[in-house]
PDB file of C-alpha atoms in Angstrom:
ATOM      1  CA  UNK Z   1      61.612  77.444 215.579  1.00 39.00           C
ATOM      2  CA  UNK Z   2      60.534  80.871 214.205  1.00 42.00           C
ATOM      3  CA  UNK Z   3      63.124  80.156 211.497  1.00 40.00           C
ATOM      4  CA  UNK Z   4      61.273  76.901 210.500  1.00 40.00           C
ATOM      5  CA  UNK Z   5      57.848  78.622 210.672  1.00 36.00           C
ATOM      6  CA  UNK Z   6      58.993  81.417 208.227  1.00 38.00           C
ATOM      7  CA  UNK Z   7      60.475  78.856 205.819  1.00 37.00           C
ATOM      8  CA  UNK Z   8      57.017  76.879 206.036  1.00 39.00           C
ATOM      9  CA  UNK Z   9      55.215  80.068 205.155  1.00 44.00           C
ATOM     10  CA  UNK Z  10      57.324  80.825 202.302  1.00 41.00           C
ATOM     11  CA  UNK Z  11      56.969  77.125 200.981  1.00 47.00           C
ATOM     12  CA  UNK Z  12      53.149  77.567 201.259  1.00 50.00           C
ATOM     13  CA  UNK Z  13      53.120  80.884 199.233  1.00 56.00           C
ATOM     14  CA  UNK Z  14      55.199  79.308 196.548  1.00 61.00           C
ATOM     15  CA  UNK Z  15      53.250  75.924 196.444  1.00 77.00           C
ATOM     16  CA  UNK Z  16      50.660  75.855 193.653  1.00 88.00           C
ATOM     17  CA  UNK Z  17      47.688  73.434 193.231  1.00 90.00           C
ATOM     18  CA  UNK Z  18      45.473  73.142 189.944  1.00 91.00           C
ATOM     19  CA  UNK Z  19      41.834  73.661 191.017  1.00 90.00           C
ATOM     20  CA  UNK Z  20      39.273  71.091 189.963  1.00 93.00           C
ATOM     21  CA  UNK Z  21      35.968  70.942 188.416  1.00 93.00           C
ATOM     22  CA  UNK Z  22      32.940  71.047 190.972  1.00 94.00           C
ATOM     23  CA  UNK Z  23      32.373  67.820 192.869  1.00 93.00           C
ATOM     24  CA  UNK Z  24      28.827  67.389 191.691  1.00 94.00           C
ATOM     25  CA  UNK Z  25      26.105  69.346 189.916  1.00 94.00           C
ATOM     26  CA  UNK Z  26      24.668  72.387 191.656  1.00 92.00           C
ATOM     27  CA  UNK Z  27      22.143  71.156 194.184  1.00 89.00           C
ATOM     28  CA  UNK Z  28      18.596  72.941 194.716  1.00 90.00           C
ATOM     29  CA  UNK Z  29      17.426  73.691 198.254  1.00 85.00           C
ATOM     30  CA  UNK Z  30      14.008  72.440 197.203  1.00 80.00           C
ATOM     31  CA  UNK Z  31      13.415  68.705 196.838  1.00 71.00           C
ATOM     32  CA  UNK Z  32      10.064  68.955 195.150  1.00 73.00           C
ATOM     33  CA  UNK Z  33       8.911  70.645 191.829  1.00 83.00           C
ATOM     34  CA  UNK Z  34      10.059  74.212 191.292  1.00 95.00           C
ATOM     35  CA  UNK Z  35       7.193  76.918 190.697  1.00 96.00           C
ATOM     36  CA  UNK Z  36       7.399  80.538 189.240  1.00 97.00           C
ATOM     37  CA  UNK Z  37       8.091  83.176 191.841  1.00 96.00           C
ATOM     38  CA  UNK Z  38       9.825  80.681 194.313  1.00 95.00           C
ATOM     39  CA  UNK Z  39      13.074  81.552 195.691  1.00 95.00           C
ATOM     40  CA  UNK Z  40      15.575  78.767 195.642  1.00 95.00           C
ATOM     41  CA  UNK Z  41      19.300  78.320 196.642  1.00 96.00           C
ATOM     42  CA  UNK Z  42      21.727  76.354 194.498  1.00 96.00           C
ATOM     43  CA  UNK Z  43      24.876  75.176 196.021  1.00 96.00           C
ATOM     44  CA  UNK Z  44      28.079  74.342 194.481  1.00 97.00           C
ATOM     45  CA  UNK Z  45      31.135  72.665 196.015  1.00 96.00           C
ATOM     46  CA  UNK Z  46      34.732  72.712 194.724  1.00 95.00           C
ATOM     47  CA  UNK Z  47      38.475  72.614 195.344  1.00 94.00           C
ATOM     48  CA  UNK Z  48      39.698  76.073 193.968  1.00 94.00           C
ATOM     49  CA  UNK Z  49      43.407  75.221 194.344  1.00 91.00           C
ATOM     50  CA  UNK Z  50      46.279  77.495 195.146  1.00 90.00           C
ATOM     51  CA  UNK Z  51      46.510  80.206 194.381  1.00 91.00           C
ATOM     52  CA  UNK Z  52      42.656  80.266 195.240  1.00 91.00           C
ATOM     53  CA  UNK Z  53      40.255  80.533 192.294  1.00 93.00           C
ATOM     54  CA  UNK Z  54      36.537  81.432 192.347  1.00 95.00           C
ATOM     55  CA  UNK Z  55      33.143  79.776 191.504  1.00 97.00           C
ATOM     56  CA  UNK Z  56      31.222  81.233 188.574  1.00 98.00           C
ATOM     57  CA  UNK Z  57      27.487  80.909 187.969  1.00 98.00           C
ATOM     58  CA  UNK Z  58      25.872  80.837 184.619  1.00 98.00           C
ATOM     59  CA  UNK Z  59      21.962  80.561 183.354  1.00 98.00           C
ATOM     60  CA  UNK Z  60      21.411  78.992 180.157  1.00 98.00           C
ATOM     61  CA  UNK Z  61      17.837  79.502 178.968  1.00 97.00           C
ATOM     62  CA  UNK Z  62      16.151  78.095 175.891  1.00 93.00           C
ATOM     63  CA  UNK Z  63      16.310  80.174 172.551  1.00 88.00           C
ATOM     64  CA  UNK Z  64      19.122  82.293 174.108  1.00 91.00           C
ATOM     65  CA  UNK Z  65      22.562  82.345 172.454  1.00 89.00           C
ATOM     66  CA  UNK Z  66      24.712  83.532 175.400  1.00 94.00           C
ATOM     67  CA  UNK Z  67      24.114  82.489 178.915  1.00 97.00           C
ATOM     68  CA  UNK Z  68      23.441  84.893 181.898  1.00 97.00           C
ATOM     69  CA  UNK Z  69      26.402  85.613 184.345  1.00 98.00           C
ATOM     70  CA  UNK Z  70      25.017  85.207 187.671  1.00 98.00           C
ATOM     71  CA  UNK Z  71      28.188  85.126 189.799  1.00 97.00           C
ATOM     72  CA  UNK Z  72      27.916  88.284 191.668  1.00 97.00           C
ATOM     73  CA  UNK Z  73      24.687  87.292 193.182  1.00 97.00           C
ATOM     74  CA  UNK Z  74      26.531  84.229 194.713  1.00 97.00           C
ATOM     75  CA  UNK Z  75      28.151  83.834 198.311  1.00 96.00           C
ATOM     76  CA  UNK Z  76      31.214  81.744 198.835  1.00 93.00           C
ATOM     77  CA  UNK Z  77      32.202  80.226 202.177  1.00 92.00           C
ATOM     78  CA  UNK Z  78      34.682  77.622 203.239  1.00 89.00           C
ATOM     79  CA  UNK Z  79      33.667  73.946 203.527  1.00 81.00           C
ATOM     80  CA  UNK Z  80      33.338  73.627 207.275  1.00 65.00           C
ATOM     81  CA  UNK Z  81      33.470  69.874 207.051  1.00 62.00           C
ATOM     82  CA  UNK Z  82      36.642  69.881 204.780  1.00 56.00           C
ATOM     83  CA  UNK Z  83      40.343  69.507 205.751  1.00 56.00           C
ATOM     84  CA  UNK Z  84      42.065  72.937 205.063  1.00 55.00           C
ATOM     85  CA  UNK Z  85      45.335  71.270 204.118  1.00 56.00           C
ATOM     86  CA  UNK Z  86      48.188  72.925 202.126  1.00 56.00           C
ATOM     87  CA  UNK Z  87      46.785  70.990 199.106  1.00 62.00           C
ATOM     88  CA  UNK Z  88      43.099  71.654 199.686  1.00 74.00           C
ATOM     89  CA  UNK Z  89      41.018  74.948 199.255  1.00 86.00           C
ATOM     90  CA  UNK Z  90      37.410  73.802 199.271  1.00 92.00           C
ATOM     91  CA  UNK Z  91      34.674  76.130 199.326  1.00 95.00           C
ATOM     92  CA  UNK Z  92      30.884  76.192 198.836  1.00 96.00           C
ATOM     93  CA  UNK Z  93      29.084  78.664 196.807  1.00 97.00           C
ATOM     94  CA  UNK Z  94      25.470  79.534 197.141  1.00 97.00           C
ATOM     95  CA  UNK Z  95      23.516  81.070 194.577  1.00 97.00           C
ATOM     96  CA  UNK Z  96      20.011  82.652 195.616  1.00 97.00           C
ATOM     97  CA  UNK Z  97      17.652  82.451 192.741  1.00 97.00           C
ATOM     98  CA  UNK Z  98      14.131  83.605 192.049  1.00 97.00           C
ATOM     99  CA  UNK Z  99      12.468  81.360 189.659  1.00 97.00           C
ATOM    100  CA  UNK Z 100      10.685  82.792 186.608  1.00 96.00           C
ATOM    101  CA  UNK Z 101       8.408  81.003 183.925  1.00 96.00           C
ATOM    102  CA  UNK Z 102      11.234  81.379 181.468  1.00 96.00           C
ATOM    103  CA  UNK Z 103      13.437  79.182 183.628  1.00 96.00           C
ATOM    104  CA  UNK Z 104      11.410  76.270 182.457  1.00 96.00           C
ATOM    105  CA  UNK Z 105      13.990  73.821 180.706  1.00 95.00           C
ATOM    106  CA  UNK Z 106      16.820  76.288 181.657  1.00 96.00           C
ATOM    107  CA  UNK Z 107      20.191  75.001 182.972  1.00 97.00           C
ATOM    108  CA  UNK Z 108      22.262  76.392 185.824  1.00 97.00           C
ATOM    109  CA  UNK Z 109      25.990  75.798 185.584  1.00 98.00           C
ATOM    110  CA  UNK Z 110      28.886  76.455 188.132  1.00 98.00           C
ATOM    111  CA  UNK Z 111      32.363  76.723 187.061  1.00 98.00           C
ATOM    112  CA  UNK Z 112      35.743  76.737 188.669  1.00 97.00           C
ATOM    113  CA  UNK Z 113      37.891  79.934 187.484  1.00 95.00           C
ATOM    114  CA  UNK Z 114      41.536  79.601 188.379  1.00 93.00           C
ATOM    115  CA  UNK Z 115      44.873  80.934 186.704  1.00 92.00           C
ATOM    116  CA  UNK Z 116      45.980  77.234 186.363  1.00 93.00           C
ATOM    117  CA  UNK Z 117      42.983  76.202 184.614  1.00 94.00           C
ATOM    118  CA  UNK Z 118      41.780  76.997 180.849  1.00 93.00           C
ATOM    119  CA  UNK Z 119      38.630  76.972 178.970  1.00 94.00           C
ATOM    120  CA  UNK Z 120      38.428  74.944 175.928  1.00 94.00           C
ATOM    121  CA  UNK Z 121      36.617  77.704 174.029  1.00 95.00           C
ATOM    122  CA  UNK Z 122      38.387  80.579 175.759  1.00 94.00           C
ATOM    123  CA  UNK Z 123      34.982  81.738 177.270  1.00 95.00           C
ATOM    124  CA  UNK Z 124      34.649  81.832 181.106  1.00 95.00           C
ATOM    125  CA  UNK Z 125      31.335  79.992 181.194  1.00 96.00           C
ATOM    126  CA  UNK Z 126      33.298  77.009 179.656  1.00 96.00           C
ATOM    127  CA  UNK Z 127      35.866  76.583 182.391  1.00 96.00           C
ATOM    128  CA  UNK Z 128      35.713  73.278 184.312  1.00 96.00           C
ATOM    129  CA  UNK Z 129      32.023  72.879 185.211  1.00 97.00           C
ATOM    130  CA  UNK Z 130      29.167  70.860 186.445  1.00 97.00           C
ATOM    131  CA  UNK Z 131      25.399  71.923 185.602  1.00 96.00           C
ATOM    132  CA  UNK Z 132      22.017  70.886 186.539  1.00 95.00           C
ATOM    133  CA  UNK Z 133      19.660  68.841 184.551  1.00 94.00           C
ATOM    134  CA  UNK Z 134      17.123  71.093 182.733  1.00 94.00           C
ATOM    135  CA  UNK Z 135      14.964  72.721 185.365  1.00 95.00           C
ATOM    136  CA  UNK Z 136      11.247  71.806 185.383  1.00 94.00           C
ATOM    137  CA  UNK Z 137       9.354  75.006 186.453  1.00 96.00           C
ATOM    138  CA  UNK Z 138       5.533  74.947 187.017  1.00 97.00           C
ATOM    139  CA  UNK Z 139       3.674  78.134 186.180  1.00 98.00           C
ATOM    140  CA  UNK Z 140      -0.140  79.032 186.088  1.00 98.00           C
ATOM    141  CA  UNK Z 141      -1.872  79.395 182.943  1.00 98.00           C
ATOM    142  CA  UNK Z 142      -2.283  82.812 181.403  1.00 98.00           C
ATOM    143  CA  UNK Z 143      -5.416  84.399 180.101  1.00 98.00           C
ATOM    144  CA  UNK Z 144      -6.194  82.751 176.900  1.00 98.00           C
ATOM    145  CA  UNK Z 145      -6.159  84.560 173.599  1.00 98.00           C
ATOM    146  CA  UNK Z 146      -8.981  83.804 171.078  1.00 98.00           C
ATOM    147  CA  UNK Z 147      -8.685  83.986 167.286  1.00 98.00           C
ATOM    148  CA  UNK Z 148     -11.353  83.455 164.415  1.00 98.00           C
ATOM    149  CA  UNK Z 149     -10.661  82.216 161.021  1.00 97.00           C
ATOM    150  CA  UNK Z 150     -12.112  83.911 158.895  1.00 96.00           C
ATOM    151  CA  UNK Z 151     -11.950  86.973 160.892  1.00 97.00           C
ATOM    152  CA  UNK Z 152     -15.219  89.096 160.719  1.00 95.00           C
ATOM    153  CA  UNK Z 153     -17.795  91.078 162.661  1.00 95.00           C
ATOM    154  CA  UNK Z 154     -20.761  89.314 161.346  1.00 96.00           C
ATOM    155  CA  UNK Z 155     -21.021  86.001 159.680  1.00 96.00           C
ATOM    156  CA  UNK Z 156     -23.614  85.035 157.180  1.00 94.00           C
ATOM    157  CA  UNK Z 157     -25.375  81.650 156.773  1.00 93.00           C
ATOM    158  CA  UNK Z 158     -23.677  80.837 153.726  1.00 86.00           C
ATOM    159  CA  UNK Z 159     -20.258  80.600 155.296  1.00 92.00           C
ATOM    160  CA  UNK Z 160     -19.413  76.978 155.311  1.00 94.00           C
ATOM    161  CA  UNK Z 161     -17.188  76.826 158.362  1.00 97.00           C
ATOM    162  CA  UNK Z 162     -15.806  79.139 161.160  1.00 98.00           C
ATOM    163  CA  UNK Z 163     -12.834  78.092 163.299  1.00 98.00           C
ATOM    164  CA  UNK Z 164     -12.418  79.575 166.682  1.00 98.00           C
ATOM    165  CA  UNK Z 165      -8.970  78.933 168.191  1.00 98.00           C
ATOM    166  CA  UNK Z 166      -7.695  79.321 171.861  1.00 98.00           C
ATOM    167  CA  UNK Z 167      -3.956  79.977 172.880  1.00 98.00           C
ATOM    168  CA  UNK Z 168      -2.286  80.254 176.244  1.00 97.00           C
ATOM    169  CA  UNK Z 169       0.756  79.026 178.068  1.00 97.00           C
ATOM    170  CA  UNK Z 170       1.236  77.277 181.324  1.00 98.00           C
ATOM    171  CA  UNK Z 171       3.064  74.388 182.708  1.00 97.00           C
ATOM    172  CA  UNK Z 172       1.464  71.805 182.995  1.00 97.00           C
ATOM    173  CA  UNK Z 173       0.227  72.916 179.519  1.00 97.00           C
ATOM    174  CA  UNK Z 174      -3.604  72.242 179.442  1.00 97.00           C
ATOM    175  CA  UNK Z 175      -3.319  71.768 175.614  1.00 96.00           C
ATOM    176  CA  UNK Z 176      -0.687  68.929 175.798  1.00 94.00           C
ATOM    177  CA  UNK Z 177      -1.039  67.239 179.195  1.00 93.00           C
ATOM    178  CA  UNK Z 178      -2.957  63.807 179.060  1.00 91.00           C
ATOM    179  CA  UNK Z 179      -3.718  64.071 182.475  1.00 93.00           C
ATOM    180  CA  UNK Z 180      -6.865  66.072 183.272  1.00 92.00           C
ATOM    181  CA  UNK Z 181      -5.859  66.538 186.809  1.00 93.00           C
ATOM    182  CA  UNK Z 182      -2.912  68.466 185.801  1.00 95.00           C
ATOM    183  CA  UNK Z 183      -4.515  70.468 182.820  1.00 96.00           C
ATOM    184  CA  UNK Z 184      -7.706  70.815 180.995  1.00 96.00           C
ATOM    185  CA  UNK Z 185      -9.381  72.894 178.338  1.00 98.00           C
ATOM    186  CA  UNK Z 186     -13.341  73.367 178.295  1.00 98.00           C
ATOM    187  CA  UNK Z 187     -15.467  75.043 175.563  1.00 98.00           C
ATOM    188  CA  UNK Z 188     -18.737  76.657 176.768  1.00 98.00           C
ATOM    189  CA  UNK Z 189     -21.459  78.318 174.930  1.00 98.00           C
ATOM    190  CA  UNK Z 190     -24.327  80.493 175.822  1.00 97.00           C
ATOM    191  CA  UNK Z 191     -26.891  82.572 173.799  1.00 95.00           C
ATOM    192  CA  UNK Z 192     -26.371  85.853 175.274  1.00 93.00           C
ATOM    193  CA  UNK Z 193     -24.723  87.572 178.147  1.00 90.00           C
ATOM    194  CA  UNK Z 194     -27.677  86.918 180.493  1.00 90.00           C
ATOM    195  CA  UNK Z 195     -27.672  83.160 179.598  1.00 91.00           C
ATOM    196  CA  UNK Z 196     -26.334  80.358 181.391  1.00 95.00           C
ATOM    197  CA  UNK Z 197     -23.140  78.326 180.163  1.00 96.00           C
ATOM    198  CA  UNK Z 198     -23.635  75.142 178.598  1.00 97.00           C
ATOM    199  CA  UNK Z 199     -21.191  72.713 177.199  1.00 97.00           C
ATOM    200  CA  UNK Z 200     -20.241  73.898 173.616  1.00 97.00           C
ATOM    201  CA  UNK Z 201     -20.570  70.419 172.445  1.00 97.00           C
ATOM    202  CA  UNK Z 202     -24.334  70.806 172.624  1.00 97.00           C
ATOM    203  CA  UNK Z 203     -24.109  73.428 169.843  1.00 96.00           C
ATOM    204  CA  UNK Z 204     -25.546  71.722 166.455  1.00 95.00           C
ATOM    205  CA  UNK Z 205     -22.860  71.325 163.608  1.00 96.00           C
ATOM    206  CA  UNK Z 206     -19.762  71.610 166.050  1.00 97.00           C
ATOM    207  CA  UNK Z 207     -16.550  69.960 166.096  1.00 97.00           C
ATOM    208  CA  UNK Z 208     -14.419  70.388 169.199  1.00 97.00           C
ATOM    209  CA  UNK Z 209     -10.793  69.683 170.258  1.00 95.00           C
ATOM    210  CA  UNK Z 210      -8.825  71.153 173.114  1.00 93.00           C
ATOM    211  CA  UNK Z 211      -7.507  73.943 170.929  1.00 96.00           C
ATOM    212  CA  UNK Z 212     -10.324  74.995 168.624  1.00 97.00           C
ATOM    213  CA  UNK Z 213     -14.026  74.921 167.728  1.00 98.00           C
ATOM    214  CA  UNK Z 214     -15.079  74.403 164.134  1.00 98.00           C
ATOM    215  CA  UNK Z 215     -18.753  75.655 163.325  1.00 98.00           C
ATOM    216  CA  UNK Z 216     -19.877  73.974 160.187  1.00 96.00           C
ATOM    217  CA  UNK Z 217     -22.798  75.037 157.858  1.00 93.00           C
ATOM    218  CA  UNK Z 218     -23.295  78.243 159.769  1.00 96.00           C
ATOM    219  CA  UNK Z 219     -26.795  78.832 161.194  1.00 94.00           C
ATOM    220  CA  UNK Z 220     -28.356  81.586 163.484  1.00 94.00           C
ATOM    221  CA  UNK Z 221     -28.606  78.791 166.246  1.00 94.00           C
ATOM    222  CA  UNK Z 222     -24.954  78.645 166.551  1.00 97.00           C
ATOM    223  CA  UNK Z 223     -24.762  82.317 167.331  1.00 97.00           C
ATOM    224  CA  UNK Z 224     -23.676  83.496 170.709  1.00 97.00           C
ATOM    225  CA  UNK Z 225     -20.829  83.713 173.121  1.00 98.00           C
ATOM    226  CA  UNK Z 226     -18.191  80.998 173.186  1.00 98.00           C
ATOM    227  CA  UNK Z 227     -15.834  80.717 176.023  1.00 98.00           C
ATOM    228  CA  UNK Z 228     -12.406  79.027 176.301  1.00 98.00           C
ATOM    229  CA  UNK Z 229     -11.722  77.946 179.816  1.00 98.00           C
ATOM    230  CA  UNK Z 230      -8.157  76.753 180.528  1.00 98.00           C
ATOM    231  CA  UNK Z 231      -7.056  75.443 183.969  1.00 98.00           C
ATOM    232  CA  UNK Z 232      -3.890  73.686 185.282  1.00 98.00           C
ATOM    233  CA  UNK Z 233      -2.823  72.343 188.817  1.00 97.00           C
ATOM    234  CA  UNK Z 234       0.457  71.898 190.541  1.00 95.00           C
ATOM    235  CA  UNK Z 235       1.340  71.724 194.335  1.00 93.00           C
ATOM    236  CA  UNK Z 236      -2.179  71.140 195.285  1.00 93.00           C
ATOM    237  CA  UNK Z 237      -3.464  74.446 193.676  1.00 95.00           C
ATOM    238  CA  UNK Z 238      -5.977  74.872 190.867  1.00 97.00           C
ATOM    239  CA  UNK Z 239      -5.353  77.735 188.315  1.00 98.00           C
ATOM    240  CA  UNK Z 240      -8.119  78.882 186.041  1.00 98.00           C
ATOM    241  CA  UNK Z 241      -8.550  81.467 183.303  1.00 98.00           C
ATOM    242  CA  UNK Z 242     -11.313  82.306 180.752  1.00 98.00           C
ATOM    243  CA  UNK Z 243     -11.814  84.333 177.701  1.00 98.00           C
ATOM    244  CA  UNK Z 244     -14.747  84.743 175.383  1.00 98.00           C
ATOM    245  CA  UNK Z 245     -15.695  85.832 171.940  1.00 98.00           C
ATOM    246  CA  UNK Z 246     -19.305  86.940 170.415  1.00 98.00           C
ATOM    247  CA  UNK Z 247     -19.949  85.315 167.402  1.00 98.00           C
ATOM    248  CA  UNK Z 248     -22.935  87.283 165.247  1.00 97.00           C
ATOM    249  CA  UNK Z 249     -24.536  85.061 162.495  1.00 96.00           C
ATOM    250  CA  UNK Z 250     -27.258  86.279 160.279  1.00 94.00           C
ATOM    251  CA  UNK Z 251     -29.746  84.554 158.034  1.00 85.00           C
ATOM    252  CA  UNK Z 252     -29.656  87.022 155.183  1.00 68.00           C
ATOM    253  CA  UNK Z 253     -27.804  90.300 154.023  1.00 52.00           C
ATOM    254  CA  UNK Z 254     -30.913  91.899 152.425  1.00 41.00           C
ATOM    255  CA  UNK Z 255     -30.760  94.572 155.192  1.00 40.00           C
ATOM    256  CA  UNK Z 256     -28.023  96.771 156.541  1.00 46.00           C
ATOM    257  CA  UNK Z 257     -26.676  95.600 159.778  1.00 46.00           C
ATOM    258  CA  UNK Z 258     -25.254  98.497 161.861  1.00 44.00           C
ATOM    259  CA  UNK Z 259     -23.927  98.123 165.336  1.00 49.00           C
ATOM    260  CA  UNK Z 260     -23.866 101.278 167.223  1.00 44.00           C
ATOM    261  CA  UNK Z 261     -20.310 100.247 168.761  1.00 46.00           C
ATOM    262  CA  UNK Z 262     -18.942  99.493 165.230  1.00 51.00           C
ATOM    263  CA  UNK Z 263     -20.084 103.129 164.104  1.00 46.00           C
ATOM    264  CA  UNK Z 264     -18.173 104.627 166.944  1.00 49.00           C
ATOM    265  CA  UNK Z 265     -15.192 102.740 166.228  1.00 50.00           C
ATOM    266  CA  UNK Z 266     -15.586 103.294 162.388  1.00 48.00           C
ATOM    267  CA  UNK Z 267     -15.744  99.594 161.802  1.00 46.00           C
ATOM    268  CA  UNK Z 268     -16.791  97.659 158.694  1.00 43.00           C
ATOM    269  CA  UNK Z 269     -20.452  97.858 158.009  1.00 42.00           C
ATOM    270  CA  UNK Z 270     -21.789  94.960 155.761  1.00 40.00           C
ATOM    271  CA  UNK Z 271     -24.734  95.711 153.450  1.00 37.00           C
ATOM    272  CA  UNK Z 272     -26.463  94.282 150.209  1.00 39.00           C
ATOM    273  CA  UNK Z 273     -28.724  96.775 148.378  1.00 33.00           C
ATOM    274  CA  UNK Z 274     -31.037  95.442 145.779  1.00 33.00           C
TER     275      UNK Z 274
END
């Protein structure tokens, strides 16, 4: 009997089995939508063959030429439900992963690495693999940035038009979603800092889209503070950010207009001397 066992062990050591691609795409531990800063586990199950191989993990982000190797963060365990026979070496690899906004539209791939397998490109990330669909990661809107075209400190009533634009990022994106329950942009106006906000649409000679406000045939009645408010909503929570810009409009340039802060900052002073 001992002789037979010894022969069997030798046979097992000489027996080789080619590993196989993962059984399925990596599975997420969260069934609902994913959100920035959440921690999630991805699992990948595969037969690593004999001699045993290993499972690799790769993160593909948009606009990145090469993937990020996440293999060292993963943990491999034997498949407790499998049948560990001579021809099987089934393991489950678990990848803990903290989501970032840059992971929106990313893909996570798991590969099987074994000496009997090869990569068509020679790169380890292209060993037999399965990968997720593109991830959809929700993230809250950021504080918007406001720009003016033309850009000036003071505008004369002779100015034909002034465009105020608002930019932000978020998912859902308030500038592109058609569902106001998911994202919305609202423009507000007030005459001065101690006034109450009103909808900017009440300002005369104004055109408004989500992304911009266009003031036409500038007049002093259009001067004031314009606020871009952006919001989005996911997983039952609303996120809101606001930015504002002061628009100064004068009726004549017959006088020197000097702003104390402009002097301190050595900014442009406009004058017209007759």
